């Protein structure tokens, strides 16, 4: 939890009601309407979800809303058959909607492509047939490691179309991370590209994949998409018999590929995320519940209208991109902007130029990006016309009130509601959020639960308290269905508290006198760096691989732009005890190799000892106190109190 944020939100008392003009036009325009729908979603869930599901197309209707007989392994919409790609693409690719832009893509160098729903339909069918021609069938797992190009969306939807399970790997992960995920999911194929642009450099994805899949017997093919805006591929080596150029294979297949009819509980995708142990977990989401919940949240939270141009700046490699670049908005028939590159390429006015150029009306980003823009300076906004914006969103970490106010004034021109949306990879969609036409917002609060969500704040004993652990009382349609290959971990991580009656997300929160929820951050060993979840145990296990390292403890500390940064305390063996810059560089390189550049700590401190309890447990709480310059908490359980002084001296050096 970031202490700074807790302090600033505790002082926050400003209230921003939605503008009357906004409420008048919104899908839901009054608190009474929200309360009645929320009540109904909890008290008459069958009727509530029946109405929602009638807004999508099913191949066969469901007969039972939810089966909790094997709690916490829930099943939703039993008996129903559908296809997520059908609802996202096919049903808009006929009639008046067919020529509407589905994806408006902009590459970092400035090249653009627009895919109408009809184009997307055609591309997805061709991609799906290509997958089939390479032996991919329903139930197979396909890893996708692509830059933010339209084919990323097409590849994901093509998997959904034929019932293959997509496992998207963010293109900042290292070869080792690819290998872990490919082996864990037993993926038969990796889809990658010859390159993508990031801050003026070409990402060499193919050679990272080559290294990652080496020795992975499960891999039959590597399918390589050409980012061919420049007429030719970036040079990359193709391995005979294994590697296939997408454009060559696609030229050989039929244009027509029907959607497979899937059971509501068939697996739609795996997405790996960090937890409190060293090994990332494959979060499982299924077709029915995930489709419905992302459809409904996108509709109401972003108040999507036919004329909106919607831009979520996340990468499809994270859950936000899955739910709110692809499935949520596309099922609503929205026009979605997709941008390949960095926010400051070629300079920090880039995002605002995109908003102006494409007349973006709904904009969804992360607090870390907002803080980066604040730091770069307001002059980068001066030339951009942001008048098309009508609604702003935030996700990924608690937003500090200062960033909220800047976003509200500078980007929203004081007129756009801000929806601060709390959710997780595991929840599939947004659980706690304002509704833009309804909820008076307070800077830093995610406010109230969405439909079907029954949120509580509990202490360890399960009593309702005003500050404690966030808990969700009953399942909602898009709750994770488990951790791939590890049902026990699913149970232990999320259902071990409160007699298994509540889902435990791992966040701390408080509730104010108006009943608003303020999520303040993780209470487990997960750190949120620039909105990316990193398990401290994951880093610790990387450090101890190094022969000079005996032990390490990694903690999260407040960071001005990233929200949280990582500080590593590293205990060295024998002769290397003092450490050196070379060793520091080696450890950073190891993190880069095992996880990816984005997981590198801010600081690595070499230490002769770590504060431990008499039973040998590292007292991370004290390390955090040292790193944040706080008065030290209770030190009576410390085995050797002198350790603290030497660490303090080192830290402030
Ligand atoms: C944090 C990202 C406060 C939280 C969608 C959660 C937030 C973790 C918010 C999930 C928010 C996300 N306010 N905290 N609006 N949104 N978080 O799985 O700690 O990458 O548990 O999903 O991000 O991160 P994940």
XYZ file of C-alpha atoms and ligand atoms in Angstrom:
678
model
C 0.000 0.000 0.000
C 1.426 3.395 -0.748
C 1.505 5.482 2.355
C 1.474 8.768 0.445
C -1.714 7.798 -1.265
C -3.441 6.764 1.937
C -2.546 10.099 3.458
C -3.719 12.174 0.534
C -7.003 10.309 0.105
C -7.748 10.591 3.820
C -7.769 14.354 3.444
C -9.907 14.340 0.298
C -13.374 15.877 0.596
C -14.079 17.338 -2.871
C -17.176 16.090 -4.662
C -17.810 16.263 -8.419
C -21.391 15.527 -9.489
C -21.836 14.497 -13.136
C -22.779 17.425 -15.378
C -26.557 17.582 -15.924
C -26.108 17.459 -19.731
C -24.109 14.253 -19.382
C -26.680 12.573 -17.120
C -29.511 13.584 -19.436
C -27.952 11.649 -22.320
C -26.434 8.752 -20.355
C -27.620 5.129 -20.462
C -28.197 5.402 -16.720
C -28.839 8.939 -15.542
C -29.860 8.871 -11.895
C -28.783 7.408 -8.573
C -32.282 5.948 -8.108
C -31.971 4.052 -11.390
C -28.517 2.732 -10.431
C -29.728 1.657 -6.979
C -32.756 -0.119 -8.377
C -30.687 -1.958 -10.995
C -28.075 -2.860 -8.395
C -30.730 -4.146 -6.000
C -32.296 -6.189 -8.761
C -28.953 -7.629 -9.870
C -28.440 -9.021 -6.360
C -32.002 -9.917 -5.383
C -33.356 -11.094 -8.734
C -30.195 -12.190 -10.499
C -31.942 -14.634 -12.854
C -34.172 -11.945 -14.315
C -31.385 -9.361 -14.354
C -28.891 -11.528 -16.234
C -31.571 -12.904 -18.556
C -32.218 -9.379 -19.799
C -28.499 -8.726 -20.255
C -27.937 -11.969 -22.097
C -30.830 -11.166 -24.436
C -28.720 -8.267 -25.723
C -26.165 -10.774 -27.050
C -26.652 -13.589 -29.520
C -26.653 -17.184 -28.308
C -26.657 -20.345 -30.356
C -28.546 -21.992 -27.493
C -30.147 -20.370 -24.462
C -28.858 -21.062 -20.974
C -31.181 -22.716 -18.471
C -29.401 -22.232 -15.134
C -27.792 -18.983 -14.067
C -25.175 -20.280 -11.702
C -24.099 -23.592 -10.234
C -22.299 -23.271 -6.910
C -22.427 -26.926 -5.921
C -18.645 -27.183 -6.187
C -17.884 -23.856 -4.584
C -15.564 -21.996 -5.160
C -15.519 -23.563 -8.634
C -18.537 -21.742 -10.027
C -20.256 -22.267 -13.343
C -22.435 -19.672 -15.042
C -25.085 -19.701 -17.753
C -25.346 -23.483 -17.828
C -26.623 -25.048 -20.984
C -25.887 -21.900 -22.999
C -23.891 -22.005 -26.205
C -22.303 -18.971 -27.840
C -19.118 -17.606 -29.358
C -17.345 -14.476 -28.129
C -16.054 -13.645 -31.603
C -19.562 -13.896 -33.018
C -20.805 -11.309 -30.528
C -17.782 -9.055 -30.975
C -17.572 -9.190 -34.756
C -20.085 -11.201 -36.794
C -23.236 -9.648 -35.442
C -21.987 -6.175 -36.391
C -20.619 -7.231 -39.781
C -24.035 -7.289 -41.426
C -26.440 -4.489 -42.277
C -25.899 -0.874 -41.346
C -23.029 -1.522 -38.941
C -20.852 -3.414 -41.414
C -19.101 -0.333 -42.723
C -18.566 1.237 -39.325
C -14.958 1.440 -38.156
C -14.254 -1.296 -35.615
C -10.534 -0.636 -35.168
C -8.791 2.634 -35.957
C -5.136 1.794 -35.636
C -2.172 4.106 -35.561
C 1.408 2.887 -35.730
C 4.165 4.672 -33.891
C 5.705 6.043 -37.112
C 2.292 7.552 -37.950
C 0.975 4.935 -40.389
C -2.733 4.226 -39.920
C -5.146 1.440 -40.772
C -8.893 1.367 -40.347
C -10.738 -1.939 -40.154
C -14.509 -1.760 -40.482
C -16.555 -4.495 -38.865
C -16.778 -6.117 -42.296
C -12.982 -5.928 -42.707
C -12.454 -7.336 -39.243
C -14.880 -10.163 -40.011
C -12.949 -11.026 -43.177
C -9.512 -10.807 -41.519
C -10.564 -12.877 -38.518
C -11.994 -15.636 -40.711
C -8.821 -15.790 -42.726
C -6.701 -15.894 -39.605
C -8.910 -18.594 -38.102
C -8.618 -20.745 -41.213
C -4.860 -20.276 -41.166
C -4.737 -21.510 -37.578
C -6.821 -24.523 -38.581
C -4.576 -25.233 -41.565
C -1.664 -25.435 -39.138
C -3.441 -27.983 -36.983
C -4.993 -25.782 -34.293
C -8.274 -27.164 -33.005
C -10.835 -26.406 -30.351
C -9.262 -26.595 -26.886
C -5.664 -26.121 -28.081
C -3.697 -23.352 -26.413
C -2.097 -20.697 -28.596
C 0.451 -18.224 -27.241
C 0.360 -14.741 -28.773
C 3.403 -12.476 -28.527
C 2.724 -9.530 -30.791
C 3.161 -5.778 -30.765
C 0.073 -3.554 -30.688
C -0.836 -4.032 -34.345
C -4.292 -4.911 -35.713
C -3.236 -8.553 -36.171
C -3.022 -8.846 -32.391
C -6.759 -8.186 -32.191
C -7.374 -10.406 -35.209
C -5.327 -13.297 -33.762
C -7.118 -13.157 -30.408
C -10.548 -13.104 -32.040
C -9.558 -15.870 -34.467
C -8.695 -18.137 -31.524
C -12.030 -17.325 -29.896
C -13.767 -18.098 -33.182
C -12.511 -21.675 -33.412
C -12.521 -22.377 -29.678
C -8.739 -22.310 -29.299
C -7.589 -20.899 -25.962
C -5.506 -17.741 -26.337
C -2.671 -17.042 -23.966
C -1.433 -13.552 -24.748
C 2.042 -12.696 -23.483
C 2.822 -8.983 -23.175
C 5.562 -8.155 -25.684
C 7.804 -6.726 -22.941
C 8.340 -10.155 -21.378
C 11.626 -11.971 -21.830
C 12.348 -15.264 -23.596
C 12.408 -17.084 -20.253
C 8.947 -15.761 -19.416
C 7.665 -16.935 -22.794
C 9.086 -20.392 -22.123
C 7.454 -20.620 -18.668
C 4.073 -19.673 -20.101
C 4.307 -21.868 -23.194
C 5.274 -24.903 -21.125
C 2.722 -24.300 -18.400
C -0.120 -23.916 -20.921
C 1.339 -26.570 -23.297
C 0.826 -24.158 -26.184
C 1.042 -25.715 -29.642
C 1.819 -22.468 -31.393
C 3.258 -19.034 -30.788
C 2.014 -16.201 -32.937
C 4.562 -13.442 -33.165
C 5.745 -10.755 -35.541
C 8.831 -9.659 -37.399
C 8.846 -6.462 -35.365
C 6.983 -3.521 -33.944
C 7.931 0.037 -33.117
C 8.599 1.292 -29.608
C 10.172 4.708 -29.022
C 11.704 4.764 -32.470
C 13.256 1.302 -32.167
C 12.148 -1.938 -33.759
C 11.272 -4.645 -31.240
C 12.930 -7.837 -32.353
C 10.196 -10.152 -31.164
C 11.002 -13.102 -33.377
C 14.442 -13.788 -31.950
C 13.068 -13.489 -28.404
C 10.461 -16.098 -29.319
C 13.119 -18.320 -30.936
C 15.067 -18.328 -27.714
C 11.913 -18.792 -25.633
C 10.535 -21.815 -27.457
C 13.826 -23.625 -27.902
C 13.414 -27.115 -26.516
C 9.644 -26.682 -25.975
C 8.369 -29.937 -27.449
C 4.759 -28.819 -27.328
C 5.384 -26.117 -29.962
C 4.537 -27.245 -33.492
C 4.602 -23.883 -35.255
C 5.673 -20.302 -34.871
C 3.389 -18.140 -36.985
C 5.039 -14.862 -37.948
C 3.019 -11.787 -38.842
C 4.715 -9.233 -41.058
C 4.279 -5.654 -39.940
C 4.413 -4.689 -43.544
C 3.617 -0.991 -43.612
C 6.967 -0.423 -45.246
C 6.494 -2.920 -48.030
C 8.814 -5.555 -46.690
C 9.419 -7.550 -43.579
C 12.049 -6.749 -41.003
C 14.716 -9.370 -41.520
C 14.252 -12.397 -39.335
C 15.319 -15.980 -39.454
C 12.743 -18.622 -40.227
C 13.244 -22.174 -39.012
C 12.329 -24.731 -41.637
C 9.307 -26.850 -40.842
C 8.420 -24.872 -37.730
C 8.139 -21.224 -38.730
C 5.478 -19.967 -41.102
C 4.879 -16.484 -42.506
C 1.291 -15.522 -41.823
C 0.822 -13.724 -45.137
C 1.984 -16.799 -47.060
C -0.148 -19.304 -45.157
C -3.174 -16.975 -45.251
C -3.000 -16.777 -49.041
C -3.671 -20.524 -49.205
C -6.842 -20.707 -47.114
C -10.559 -20.140 -47.643
C -12.161 -16.830 -46.834
C -15.083 -18.399 -44.997
C -14.787 -19.846 -41.502
C -17.867 -20.269 -39.325
C -17.826 -19.596 -35.574
C -17.702 -22.724 -33.450
C -20.584 -23.090 -31.016
C -19.046 -23.221 -27.538
C -20.398 -24.099 -24.141
C -20.673 -21.155 -21.713
C -18.021 -22.787 -19.562
C -15.551 -23.635 -22.334
C -12.221 -21.927 -21.737
C -11.828 -18.642 -23.651
C -8.348 -17.676 -22.516
C -5.495 -17.909 -20.072
C -3.681 -14.827 -18.913
C -0.693 -15.128 -16.620
C -0.349 -12.777 -13.694
C 1.870 -12.427 -10.657
C 0.926 -13.537 -7.198
C 2.690 -13.840 -3.906
C 4.754 -16.890 -4.836
C 7.571 -17.116 -7.360
C 5.528 -18.652 -10.165
C 3.061 -16.634 -12.268
C -0.398 -18.164 -12.416
C -2.513 -18.812 -15.480
C -5.833 -17.119 -14.783
C -8.712 -18.929 -16.501
C -11.703 -17.175 -18.068
C -14.584 -18.881 -19.827
C -16.751 -17.823 -22.747
C -20.201 -17.094 -21.288
C -19.614 -15.202 -18.061
C -16.665 -13.230 -19.389
C -18.527 -12.178 -22.558
C -21.590 -10.973 -20.699
C -19.766 -9.154 -17.967
C -17.324 -7.313 -20.234
C -20.199 -6.393 -22.559
C -22.275 -4.948 -19.734
C -19.488 -3.089 -17.938
C -18.225 -1.531 -21.177
C -21.751 -0.393 -22.030
C -22.512 1.314 -18.719
C -19.130 2.342 -17.321
C -18.041 3.927 -20.608
C -21.618 4.854 -21.513
C -20.892 3.695 -25.067
C -23.003 5.248 -27.810
C -22.920 4.487 -31.546
C -21.068 7.724 -32.324
C -18.319 7.290 -29.715
C -14.665 6.883 -30.571
C -13.256 4.947 -27.679
C -9.573 4.689 -26.785
C -8.101 2.529 -24.054
C -4.332 3.063 -23.953
C -3.489 -0.295 -22.358
C -1.682 -3.092 -24.188
C -3.703 -6.140 -25.239
C -1.016 -8.106 -23.374
C -2.716 -7.202 -20.077
C -6.255 -7.876 -18.888
C -7.299 -4.261 -19.493
C -6.563 -4.728 -23.177
C -8.442 -8.042 -23.331
C -11.578 -6.718 -21.665
C -11.636 -3.058 -22.664
C -9.836 -2.833 -25.990
C -11.297 -6.005 -27.433
C -14.184 -7.958 -25.970
C -16.097 -5.249 -24.051
C -16.211 -2.434 -26.610
C -16.367 -4.659 -29.704
C -19.348 -6.576 -28.322
C -20.941 -3.136 -28.013
C -20.179 -2.370 -31.648
C -17.910 0.520 -30.690
C -15.168 2.181 -32.717
C -11.928 1.384 -30.919
C -8.651 3.256 -31.308
C -5.521 1.155 -31.003
C -2.065 2.742 -30.808
C 1.178 0.855 -31.258
C 3.809 2.943 -29.580
C 4.973 4.963 -26.598
C 3.108 7.993 -25.201
C 6.136 10.206 -25.734
C 7.112 9.156 -29.241
C 8.234 11.317 -30.912
C 7.339 13.724 -28.076
C 4.909 13.911 -25.120
C 2.135 15.466 -27.216
C 1.522 12.173 -29.009
C -1.530 10.949 -27.066
C -3.265 14.307 -27.366
C -2.560 14.482 -31.071
C -4.192 11.060 -31.435
C -7.206 12.260 -29.449
C -7.512 15.272 -31.722
C -6.890 13.432 -34.982
C -9.372 10.622 -34.384
C -11.851 12.732 -32.370
C -11.641 10.388 -29.378
C -14.656 10.813 -27.086
C -14.005 8.217 -24.374
C -10.458 7.865 -23.065
C -9.262 5.215 -20.589
C -5.737 5.215 -19.188
C -3.660 4.535 -16.070
C -2.598 6.863 -13.237
C 1.065 6.179 -14.001
C 0.587 7.629 -17.502
C -1.218 10.652 -16.086
C 1.624 11.302 -13.651
C 4.171 10.989 -16.453
C 2.295 13.630 -18.460
C 2.127 15.897 -15.414
C 5.863 15.600 -15.116
C 6.521 16.240 -18.807
C 4.665 19.539 -18.470
C 1.443 21.175 -19.635
C 3.068 22.737 -22.676
C 2.579 19.435 -24.529
C -1.174 19.907 -24.312
C -1.229 23.400 -25.697
C -1.545 22.614 -29.379
C -4.060 19.799 -29.091
C -7.812 20.214 -29.364
C -9.274 17.912 -26.728
C -12.826 19.118 -27.267
C -14.034 15.735 -28.569
C -13.554 14.097 -25.143
C -16.650 13.524 -23.051
C -15.621 10.821 -20.577
C -12.346 9.782 -18.922
C -11.376 6.580 -17.149
C -8.589 5.368 -14.889
C -7.415 1.870 -14.045
C -4.538 -0.132 -12.664
C -3.751 1.379 -9.303
C -5.149 3.882 -6.842
C -5.151 7.328 -8.441
C -3.758 10.024 -6.183
C -6.037 13.084 -5.898
C -3.399 15.375 -7.444
C -3.280 13.263 -10.612
C -7.080 13.008 -10.607
C -7.427 16.802 -10.471
C -4.900 17.314 -13.248
C -6.710 14.748 -15.419
C -10.034 16.410 -14.660
C -8.886 19.946 -15.421
C -6.240 19.613 -18.110
C -7.518 16.663 -20.109
C -11.224 16.749 -19.269
C -11.475 20.539 -19.430
C -13.420 20.344 -16.160
C -16.444 18.924 -18.014
C -15.768 15.175 -18.407
C -16.733 12.731 -15.659
C -13.892 10.441 -14.526
C -14.575 6.768 -13.879
C -11.954 5.315 -11.539
C -12.426 1.615 -12.163
C -11.231 -1.017 -9.699
C -10.775 -4.566 -10.904
C -8.170 -7.286 -11.566
C -7.020 -9.914 -14.038
C -8.951 -12.364 -11.889
C -12.211 -10.423 -11.902
C -12.285 -10.282 -15.722
C -14.139 -6.969 -15.676
C -14.720 -3.828 -13.618
C -16.227 -4.469 -10.173
C -16.114 -1.130 -8.379
C -16.625 2.083 -10.318
C -18.641 5.242 -10.655
C -21.260 5.321 -13.403
C -20.510 8.464 -15.373
C -24.053 9.849 -15.521
C -24.871 8.908 -11.963
C -22.159 8.926 -9.355
C -20.789 12.129 -7.818
C -17.078 11.368 -7.791
C -14.398 12.004 -5.209
C -10.776 12.163 -6.399
C -9.183 8.848 -5.435
C -12.296 6.785 -4.784
C -13.542 3.974 -7.041
C -16.899 4.678 -5.319
C -19.591 1.961 -5.616
C -20.022 -1.631 -6.787
C -21.207 -2.455 -10.291
C -24.273 -4.622 -10.995
C -24.033 -8.111 -9.565
C -21.222 -7.121 -7.216
C -21.652 -7.330 -3.478
C -18.574 -5.720 -1.913
C -17.627 -5.583 1.756
C -14.713 -4.400 3.838
C -13.816 -6.904 6.521
C -11.271 -7.514 9.228
C -9.514 -10.845 9.581
C -12.364 -12.131 11.750
C -14.902 -11.368 9.025
C -16.528 -8.385 10.711
C -17.530 -5.382 8.604
C -15.164 -2.517 9.344
C -14.571 0.919 7.855
C -10.941 0.117 6.958
C -9.621 -3.363 6.256
C -9.590 -5.958 3.523
C -11.686 -5.699 0.430
C -13.943 -8.738 0.010
C -16.565 -9.733 -2.547
C -19.474 -11.660 -1.123
C -20.655 -13.774 -4.016
C -19.412 -14.719 -7.455
C -20.117 -12.550 -10.488
C -20.225 -13.865 -14.067
C -16.607 -13.150 -15.044
C -14.894 -14.384 -11.893
C -11.806 -16.433 -12.739
C -12.632 -20.104 -13.077
C -9.359 -21.195 -11.554
C -5.582 -21.184 -11.832
C -4.486 -23.320 -14.777
C -3.239 -26.692 -13.581
C -3.408 -25.725 -9.913
C -6.912 -25.827 -8.392
C -5.465 -25.819 -4.914
C -3.665 -22.538 -5.487
C -6.943 -21.007 -6.654
C -8.663 -22.056 -3.467
C -5.824 -21.026 -1.204
C -5.203 -17.638 -2.769
C -8.719 -16.355 -3.160
C -10.969 -18.332 -0.832
C -8.900 -19.067 2.258
C -10.338 -16.258 4.394
C -13.726 -15.899 6.023
C -14.734 -19.581 5.760
C -14.684 -19.421 1.992
C -17.743 -17.160 1.899
C -15.946 -14.204 0.287
C -13.565 -13.761 -2.599
C -10.333 -12.145 -1.397
C -8.687 -9.912 -4.022
C -5.581 -9.048 -2.005
C -6.371 -5.327 -1.699
C -6.890 -3.101 1.306
C -9.725 -0.567 1.308
C -11.793 1.753 3.418
C -15.368 2.944 3.216
C -16.339 6.535 3.959
C -19.535 7.933 5.472
C -21.231 8.009 2.072
C -20.527 4.322 1.577
C -17.840 5.034 -1.035
C -15.013 2.537 -1.350
C -11.416 3.757 -1.460
C -9.059 0.999 -2.571
C -5.639 1.857 -1.196
C -3.431 -0.914 -2.553
C -2.274 -4.493 -2.158
C -1.952 -6.119 1.211
C -0.002 -9.109 -0.100
C 3.466 -9.295 -1.628
C 2.408 -7.978 -4.989
C 3.748 -4.588 -6.056
C 2.068 -2.439 -8.660
C 4.790 -0.825 -10.800
C 3.334 1.477 -13.463
C 0.157 -0.578 -13.248
C 2.080 -3.836 -13.860
C 1.758 -6.460 -11.181
C 5.052 -7.844 -9.978
C 5.354 -10.433 -7.226
C 8.217 -9.632 -4.875
C 8.789 -13.370 -4.481
C 9.298 -13.647 -8.225
C 12.170 -11.157 -8.096
C 13.626 -12.684 -4.966
C 13.822 -16.055 -6.631
C 15.595 -14.472 -9.600
C 18.230 -12.854 -7.377
C 19.071 -16.028 -5.473
C 19.893 -17.758 -8.744
C 23.031 -15.622 -8.845
C 25.979 -17.451 -7.256
C 26.968 -14.416 -5.160
C 23.543 -13.994 -3.604
C 22.611 -15.720 -0.375
C 19.243 -14.147 0.220
C 17.141 -11.188 -0.803
C 14.058 -9.240 0.169
C 12.191 -7.063 -2.288
C 9.683 -4.432 -1.257
C 7.508 -1.818 -2.943
C 8.056 1.852 -2.158
C 6.116 4.941 -3.291
C 7.310 6.264 -6.648
C 6.366 9.647 -8.081
C 5.494 8.420 -11.566
C 5.248 4.639 -11.358
C 3.008 4.627 -8.285
C 5.257 2.045 -6.738
C 8.857 1.150 -7.404
C 10.843 -1.850 -6.245
C 13.745 -1.812 -3.830
C 15.817 -4.958 -3.432
C 17.844 -5.720 -0.329
C 20.406 -8.314 -1.293
C 22.499 -10.331 1.079
C 25.732 -11.546 -0.491
C 27.865 -14.572 0.151
C 31.360 -14.546 1.640
C 33.973 -12.729 -0.428
C 31.505 -10.609 -2.409
C 29.874 -9.240 0.732
C 30.435 -5.603 -0.155
C 28.883 -5.773 -3.602
C 29.829 -3.676 -6.609
C 28.327 -1.877 -9.562
C 29.264 -4.837 -11.768
C 27.279 -7.143 -9.559
C 24.377 -4.712 -9.588
C 24.468 -4.711 -13.398
C 24.567 -8.517 -13.436
C 21.540 -8.720 -11.175
C 19.636 -6.246 -13.317
C 20.527 -8.242 -16.410
C 19.255 -11.378 -14.710
C 15.900 -9.734 -13.956
C 15.696 -8.609 -17.554
C 16.411 -12.124 -18.756
C 14.061 -13.956 -16.429
C 11.123 -11.522 -16.443
C 11.634 -8.417 -18.573
C 13.055 -4.924 -18.409
C 9.966 -3.470 -16.807
C 10.564 -5.510 -13.631
C 13.971 -4.005 -12.844
C 14.149 -2.523 -9.348
C 14.808 1.167 -8.702
C 17.544 0.317 -6.285
C 19.571 -2.683 -5.261
C 21.107 -2.403 -1.817
C 23.799 -4.840 -0.777
C 23.559 -5.653 2.824
C 25.450 -7.696 5.363
C 22.277 -8.775 7.077
C 18.516 -8.465 6.928
C 16.137 -7.741 9.796
C 14.668 -11.038 10.889
C 12.464 -12.360 13.627
C 13.968 -14.848 16.022
C 12.376 -17.603 13.997
C 14.234 -16.370 10.906
C 11.438 -14.595 9.007
C 12.453 -11.442 7.142
C 10.600 -8.433 8.546
C 9.612 -6.668 5.336
C 7.542 -4.199 7.278
C 10.747 -2.775 8.762
C 12.439 -2.651 5.369
C 9.497 -0.624 4.104
C 9.779 1.709 7.091
C 13.454 2.236 6.325
C 12.855 2.827 2.644
C 10.037 5.308 3.218
C 11.843 7.130 6.023
C 9.045 6.257 8.469
C 9.484 5.856 12.184
C 10.200 2.182 12.722
C 7.281 0.044 13.803
C 7.481 -2.513 16.542
C 11.025 -3.936 16.686
C 10.693 -6.105 19.762
C 10.547 -9.330 17.771
C 13.783 -8.536 15.958
C 16.604 -11.024 16.516
C 19.421 -8.505 16.084
C 18.337 -4.833 16.357
C 21.721 -3.491 15.220
C 20.957 -4.614 11.650
C 18.465 -1.800 11.354
C 20.946 0.996 11.968
C 23.395 -0.179 9.362
C 20.617 -0.595 6.798
C 19.263 2.857 7.541
C 22.676 4.400 7.066
C 23.092 2.574 3.758
C 19.682 3.504 2.492
C 20.143 7.222 3.038
C 23.664 7.178 1.578
C -4.866 -2.492 -8.536
C -5.665 -4.442 -13.716
C -7.013 1.036 -6.962
C -5.347 -3.352 -7.387
C -7.100 -4.161 -14.170
C -5.661 -4.670 -8.057
C -6.499 -0.581 -8.512
C -4.596 -4.751 -9.118
C -7.406 -0.019 -9.430
C -4.996 -5.592 -10.293
C -8.116 1.157 -9.034
C -6.489 -1.781 -10.322
N -7.887 1.644 -7.795
N -6.308 -0.052 -7.296
N -8.968 1.779 -9.836
N -7.376 -0.791 -10.544
N -5.944 -1.665 -9.104
O -4.556 -7.746 -12.378
O -4.317 -3.492 -6.451
O -3.113 -6.019 -13.536
O -5.615 -5.764 -7.170
O -5.583 -5.737 -13.273
O -4.381 -3.389 -9.523
O -4.021 -5.545 -11.317
P -4.245 -6.334 -12.675
